[in-house]
Amino acid sequence: MNPYKTAAHGIPRHESAAKVTGKALYTGDFSLPQMVYGMMIRSPHAHAEVTDIDLSQAEKTEGYIGALLPWEVPDTFYNCSGNPPSPLLMKDEKILTAHPLCVGDRILAIAARTPQALLKAAKAVKVSYRLLPSVHTIKDALKADAAPIQPHLSQNNILASREASAGDTEKGFEEADYIFEDDFHTSAMQHVAMEPTSCICDFTDGRKLHIWSNSQTPYQERRIMAELFGMNENDIRVVKPVMGGGFGARQQLHNQPAAALLSKKIRRPVKLINTREEEMYASVVRHEMQTHLKFGVTKEGILTAFRTEYYLNAGPYTTHTPTIVAAASRKFQYKVPNYLFNGYSIATNGPTAGAFRGYGNAQLTFGRELMMSRIARKLHLDPVEFRLRNHVQAGEKFPAASAAVTSCGIEKCARRCQEIRREIDEKEGLAHNEEIRQAWGVSFACHGSGPSSKEGMSSAVILANDDGSIHLMTGSADIGQGSETMLSQIAAECLGIPFSLVKITAADTGISPYDTGTFGSSQTYVSGNAVVLACQDIIQKLVHALSDCYGSMDITFGEDKKFHIPSKNQHLSFQEAAGQVFFGMKGAVIMGNSSYKAQESPNPFAVCMVKAEYEKKTNSIILRHVIEVVDVGTPINPLTVIGQIEGGIGQGVGYALTETLEHNRRAGKVISSDLLTYRVPLISDMPDIHGEYIESFEPTGPLGAKSVGELTTVPVAPAIADAVSQASGREINRIPLSESFFIKPNKK
C-alpha cells in the first residue's frame, strides 16, 4: 500500500501539455532585439594546419555581419566538460583553433542577419589546410612511432590511467578451477537528441554576458566561461530553457565560448544552433571501447578473481574521459575477493568522446555480462542463478569500494523477469528448428545515484506564500526526464500540500541556487535530498514563527503533516500555518533553504532479458521481446520511471543493433553524418517492451528513492548479444550486431 499522498503517484509532468501543443519554448524559439545568426566553420580533416582564411567572398554576401578568427580568441587551454573542477579534467582544448585535431574542430565563427544569408556566407568562406598524419584507432595511437596528439599532456597518447584493486588477482587465478578470458569491442555512438546543440549569447557590452543554452550543467558553464574570459561569475547569467534531450551530450560546452566572443566583437546577440549534420560529426560521442577481461571461477561457480584492461578512445580532447574511466572502475557488482581494473584514456584523431548515458558503465558491462553468461553455461549452471550466487547484497561492498551497498532488490528484479519470460513462452513457445532458432539472453547491471561524494551537490530554496502555496527554486536542470515534476512531488509530500500548490523555478544561475548539474543520475537522489532538507528547514522556521504567534514552545510537526499546538489544542495544515504566520500578530515571510552534499551514491539495480530470433538462411536476427525490471527504491513518479525504462531500452537496442559512427579513416572523413547513414532504430525495429520496477527502500534517499535514468540503458546490449549468441550458436564479442548480421524488423 502506498503510504504517500503525492510521491509514488503517477502524476503527468507539468510541462507535458506545453510540449505537445507547441507552446513550450526551447532555446531556438527565443529571439532578442538586433539578434543575428551564427555558425561554426569546421575542419573537414582529421588533422591539419590552417594556412589561410579568405573571407573576401563571404564579406560580399548580402546580410553578412562579421567573423571571429582563431587568433582573435584567448590562447588558452580549457576542458569543456561540465563537471566540477578536478585534477582529472586536463585542459587541452581551445575556443577556436588553426590546428584542428579532428573532423569538426572549430576554426572560425561567422554571423549574418538571417539563416539564409548565413548559409550563403558560410559557403563563401575559403579555408586552406596543410594535411597532417592522423591516427584513429586505439591500436595505432599506442604504437611506438605514433606522434603525440596532445604533446603537452602525453608523449605516448595515454592521456590518463586508472587502477582500482582489491586482494591479489594472481593468487585468485591460482585458486580458480577454471580461467575464462576474452576481448570485447564497442563502437562510438551518437546521442541523437531531438533538439540540436543550441545557444544564444548576448555579450554586446563586453561586461555582462547572458547565455540561453540547452545545458545540463548551467553552473559549470558559467564557471568555465568566467575562467576563460577573466570575469566574475556574477557577471554571467546562464538560463536553461525547455530542453529536447541531453543524454550527456549537453554536459559539456560546445559553441558557447565562440558565440559569446562573436557577440562581443559584432556587438549583437548571436543565436547559434548546430545543423543535424554537425550534431553527427562535430558533437561528442560515446567512447569506443576495447577491453580484455579475465575471470577465475571455481567448479562450484564462485568467482575467485577478475582482471580487466580497459581502453577508451577519447578522440583528441580529454573532456570527461578520465572521470569516465574512474566511474567504470566502480561498477563491478559481483563479490570477488581479488579484483584488478586498469583503465586508460587514449588520444586519437577520431571523434571527440564525452559523457553519454551510462558513463563508461555500458561499455564494460557489455563484455562482463557476456562473459558471465558464457561461464555459467560452460559450468552447466543457470545464468541467472550463477549471477545471484555471486552478487553483492545490502551490507556488502563492491570490489575496491569503501562504502557498503545500502539497498539491493536484484533478486526481486530477476524473479519478476523470469515470471514475465515464462508468460511469454507459454503464450508463444520457443522456436528451435533447422531454419529458425529463438533464444533468451540475460544481463544484470547497476549504476550510481549521483556522480560521487566529491562532486554531487545541490541546493533548494522554498518560499512560502500566505495561502500556503510555495515557490521551489532549484539549480537542477530538467533536460526532458521530468525532474521538475519529481522535485515538486517531493516538496508537496514533505509539506503535506497538494501538488498544484508547488511552483518551481530551475536552472537559471541568476535566480536559482547552486547545483553541480544534471549528470551521474543525480537529480532524484542529490537534488531530491536537497529539497527534503529545505522542506525540513521551512518547517522548523514555521514552528518558530508559530511559537512567537502563540507564545508556545511545544509546537511540533507530525507525521500527519500537521502543526500541533497542544496549548491551544489546534492542528494546523501547512496552508493554515502559513496564513497564521503571514497575518498574525508578528507577521513574517517564511523561507527555507538547504544544500545537500552527497555522502553516498546508492546503487540501483536492473535485470534485462531478451528474446531474439535467428534465421539461418538469411543470417538475420529479429528482436522479439525485451524485459527489464529495475530496483529504483521508492519510485517518486512511477510514470516517469516507466518512461525512463522504455527509453533506456530503446537506446540500448540501437547501441546493440545498428548505431555506430563510421569513418573513412584513410580519408579522415565521417561517413555516417546524417540519419540515413547513421541508423537509429525505427518503431518497426523495436521489440515488444516489458518495463517494470520493483520497490525497495533506500535509507539514505529522499523518501527512500534512488536513481533510474542512466541504468536502464546499461544491461540491454549485453542481453541482446547473449540472446543472439544463443540463437545463432556464435560467440559475440563486438557491437553493433549489424556488422555481422542482417537486422530484420520485428513489426511490418
CSV table of N, CA and C in Angstrom, one decimal, residues 533-597:
chain,number,residue,atom,x,y,z
A,533,LEU,N,15.7,18.5,2.6
A,533,LEU,CA,16.3,19.3,3.7
A,533,LEU,C,15.7,20.7,3.7
A,534,ALA,N,15.5,21.3,2.5
A,534,ALA,CA,14.8,22.6,2.5
A,534,ALA,C,13.4,22.6,3.1
A,535,CYS,N,12.7,21.5,2.9
A,535,CYS,CA,11.4,21.4,3.5
A,535,CYS,C,11.5,21.3,5.0
A,536,GLN,N,12.5,20.6,5.5
A,536,GLN,CA,12.7,20.5,6.9
A,536,GLN,C,13.0,21.8,7.5
A,537,ASP,N,13.8,22.6,6.7
A,537,ASP,CA,14.2,23.9,7.2
A,537,ASP,C,13.0,24.9,7.3
A,538,ILE,N,12.1,24.9,6.3
A,538,ILE,CA,11.0,25.8,6.3
A,538,ILE,C,10.0,25.3,7.3
A,539,ILE,N,9.9,24.0,7.6
A,539,ILE,CA,9.0,23.6,8.7
A,539,ILE,C,9.5,24.1,10.0
A,540,GLN,N,10.8,24.0,10.3
A,540,GLN,CA,11.3,24.5,11.5
A,540,GLN,C,11.1,26.0,11.7
A,541,LYS,N,11.3,26.7,10.6
A,541,LYS,CA,11.0,28.2,10.6
A,541,LYS,C,9.6,28.5,10.9
A,542,LEU,N,8.7,27.7,10.3
A,542,LEU,CA,7.3,27.9,10.7
A,542,LEU,C,7.0,27.5,12.1
A,543,VAL,N,7.6,26.5,12.6
A,543,VAL,CA,7.4,26.1,14.0
A,543,VAL,C,7.9,27.3,14.9
A,544,HIS,N,9.0,27.9,14.6
A,544,HIS,CA,9.5,29.1,15.4
A,544,HIS,C,8.5,30.2,15.3
A,545,ALA,N,8.1,30.5,14.1
A,545,ALA,CA,7.2,31.6,13.9
A,545,ALA,C,5.8,31.4,14.6
A,546,LEU,N,5.3,30.2,14.5
A,546,LEU,CA,4.1,29.9,15.2
A,546,LEU,C,4.3,30.0,16.8
A,547,SER,N,5.5,29.6,17.2
A,547,SER,CA,5.8,29.7,18.6
A,547,SER,C,5.7,31.2,19.1
A,548,ASP,N,6.2,32.1,18.2
A,548,ASP,CA,6.1,33.5,18.5
A,548,ASP,C,4.6,34.0,18.5
A,549,CYS,N,3.9,33.5,17.5
A,549,CYS,CA,2.5,33.9,17.4
A,549,CYS,C,1.7,33.4,18.6
A,550,TYR,N,1.9,32.2,19.0
A,550,TYR,CA,1.1,31.6,20.1
A,550,TYR,C,1.7,31.7,21.5
A,551,GLY,N,2.9,32.1,21.5
A,551,GLY,CA,3.6,32.1,22.8
A,551,GLY,C,3.8,30.7,23.4
A,552,SER,N,3.9,29.8,22.5
A,552,SER,CA,4.0,28.4,23.0
A,552,SER,C,5.3,27.8,22.4
A,553,MET,N,6.0,27.0,23.3
A,553,MET,CA,7.3,26.4,22.8
A,553,MET,C,7.2,24.9,22.6
A,554,ASP,N,6.0,24.4,22.6
A,554,ASP,CA,5.9,22.9,22.4
A,554,ASP,C,5.2,22.5,21.1
A,555,ILE,N,5.3,23.4,20.1
A,555,ILE,CA,4.7,23.1,18.8
A,555,ILE,C,5.6,22.1,18.0
A,556,THR,N,4.9,21.2,17.4
A,556,THR,CA,5.6,20.1,16.6
A,556,THR,C,5.0,20.0,15.3
A,557,PHE,N,5.7,19.4,14.3
A,557,PHE,CA,5.2,19.0,13.0
A,557,PHE,C,5.2,17.5,13.0
A,558,GLY,N,4.0,16.9,12.9
A,558,GLY,CA,3.9,15.4,13.0
A,558,GLY,C,3.9,14.7,11.6
A,559,GLU,N,3.9,13.4,11.7
A,559,GLU,CA,3.8,12.6,10.5
A,559,GLU,C,2.5,12.7,9.7
A,560,ASP,N,1.5,13.3,10.4
A,560,ASP,CA,0.3,13.6,9.7
A,560,ASP,C,0.3,14.9,8.9
A,561,LYS,N,1.5,15.5,8.9
A,561,LYS,CA,1.8,16.8,8.2
A,561,LYS,C,0.9,17.9,8.7
A,562,LYS,N,0.8,17.9,10.0
A,562,LYS,CA,0.1,18.9,10.8
A,562,LYS,C,1.0,19.6,11.8
A,563,PHE,N,0.8,20.9,12.0
A,563,PHE,CA,1.5,21.5,13.1
A,563,PHE,C,0.6,21.4,14.4
A,564,HIS,N,1.1,20.8,15.4
A,564,HIS,CA,0.4,20.5,16.6
A,564,HIS,C,0.7,21.5,17.7
A,565,ILE,N,-0.3,22.2,18.2
A,565,ILE,CA,-0.2,23.3,19.2
A,565,ILE,C,-0.9,22.8,20.4
A,566,PRO,N,-0.3,22.0,21.3
A,566,PRO,CA,-1.0,21.4,22.4
A,566,PRO,C,-1.7,22.5,23.3
A,567,SER,N,-1.1,23.6,23.5
A,567,SER,CA,-1.6,24.6,24.4
A,567,SER,C,-3.0,25.2,23.9
A,568,LYS,N,-3.2,25.1,22.6
A,568,LYS,CA,-4.4,25.6,22.0
A,568,LYS,C,-5.3,24.5,21.5
A,569,ASN,N,-4.8,23.3,21.6
A,569,ASN,CA,-5.5,22.1,21.1
A,569,ASN,C,-5.8,22.3,19.6
A,570,GLN,N,-4.9,22.8,18.9
A,570,GLN,CA,-5.1,23.1,17.5
A,570,GLN,C,-4.1,22.2,16.6
A,571,HIS,N,-4.6,21.9,15.4
A,571,HIS,CA,-3.8,21.1,14.5
A,571,HIS,C,-3.9,21.8,13.1
A,572,LEU,N,-2.8,22.5,12.7
A,572,LEU,CA,-2.8,23.3,11.5
A,572,LEU,C,-2.1,22.6,10.4
A,573,SER,N,-2.7,22.7,9.2
A,573,SER,CA,-2.0,22.2,8.0
A,573,SER,C,-1.0,23.3,7.6
A,574,PHE,N,-0.1,22.9,6.7
A,574,PHE,CA,0.9,23.9,6.2
A,574,PHE,C,0.3,25.1,5.7
A,575,GLN,N,-0.8,25.0,5.0
A,575,GLN,CA,-1.5,26.2,4.4
A,575,GLN,C,-2.1,27.1,5.5
A,576,GLU,N,-2.7,26.4,6.5
A,576,GLU,CA,-3.2,27.2,7.6
A,576,GLU,C,-2.1,27.9,8.4
A,577,ALA,N,-1.0,27.2,8.6
A,577,ALA,CA,0.1,27.7,9.4
A,577,ALA,C,0.7,28.9,8.7
A,578,ALA,N,0.8,28.8,7.4
A,578,ALA,CA,1.4,29.9,6.6
A,578,ALA,C,0.5,31.2,6.7
A,579,GLY,N,-0.8,31.0,6.7
A,579,GLY,CA,-1.7,32.1,6.8
A,579,GLY,C,-1.6,32.8,8.2
A,580,GLN,N,-1.5,31.9,9.2
A,580,GLN,CA,-1.4,32.4,10.6
A,580,GLN,C,-0.1,33.3,10.7
A,581,VAL,N,1.0,32.8,10.2
A,581,VAL,CA,2.3,33.5,10.3
A,581,VAL,C,2.3,34.8,9.5
A,582,PHE,N,1.8,34.8,8.3
A,582,PHE,CA,1.8,36.0,7.5
A,582,PHE,C,0.9,37.1,8.1
A,583,PHE,N,-0.3,36.7,8.6
A,583,PHE,CA,-1.2,37.7,9.0
A,583,PHE,C,-1.4,37.7,10.6
A,584,GLY,N,-0.5,37.1,11.3
A,584,GLY,CA,-0.6,37.0,12.7
A,584,GLY,C,0.0,38.3,13.3
A,585,MET,N,0.1,38.3,14.6
A,585,MET,CA,0.5,39.5,15.4
A,585,MET,C,1.9,39.9,15.0
A,586,LYS,N,2.8,38.9,14.7
A,586,LYS,CA,4.1,39.1,14.3
A,586,LYS,C,4.4,38.6,12.9
A,587,GLY,N,3.8,39.3,12.0
A,587,GLY,CA,3.9,38.8,10.6
A,587,GLY,C,5.3,38.6,10.1
A,588,ALA,N,5.4,37.5,9.3
A,588,ALA,CA,6.8,37.1,8.8
A,588,ALA,C,6.7,36.5,7.5
A,589,VAL,N,7.7,36.6,6.7
A,589,VAL,CA,7.9,35.9,5.4
A,589,VAL,C,8.7,34.7,5.7
A,590,ILE,N,8.2,33.5,5.3
A,590,ILE,CA,8.9,32.3,5.6
A,590,ILE,C,9.6,31.7,4.4
A,591,MET,N,10.9,31.4,4.6
A,591,MET,CA,11.7,30.9,3.5
A,591,MET,C,12.6,29.8,4.1
A,592,GLY,N,12.6,28.6,3.4
A,592,GLY,CA,13.5,27.6,3.8
A,592,GLY,C,14.6,27.3,2.8
A,593,ASN,N,15.7,26.9,3.2
A,593,ASN,CA,16.8,26.6,2.2
A,593,ASN,C,17.7,25.6,2.8
A,594,SER,N,18.4,24.9,1.9
A,594,SER,CA,19.4,23.9,2.3
A,594,SER,C,20.2,23.5,1.1
A,595,SER,N,21.3,22.9,1.4
A,595,SER,CA,22.1,22.3,0.4
A,595,SER,C,22.4,20.8,0.8
A,596,TYR,N,22.6,20.0,-0.2
A,596,TYR,CA,23.0,18.6,0.1
A,596,TYR,C,24.2,18.2,-0.7
A,597,LYS,N,25.2,17.8,0.1
A,597,LYS,CA,26.5,17.3,-0.5
A,597,LYS,C,26.5,15.8,-0.4
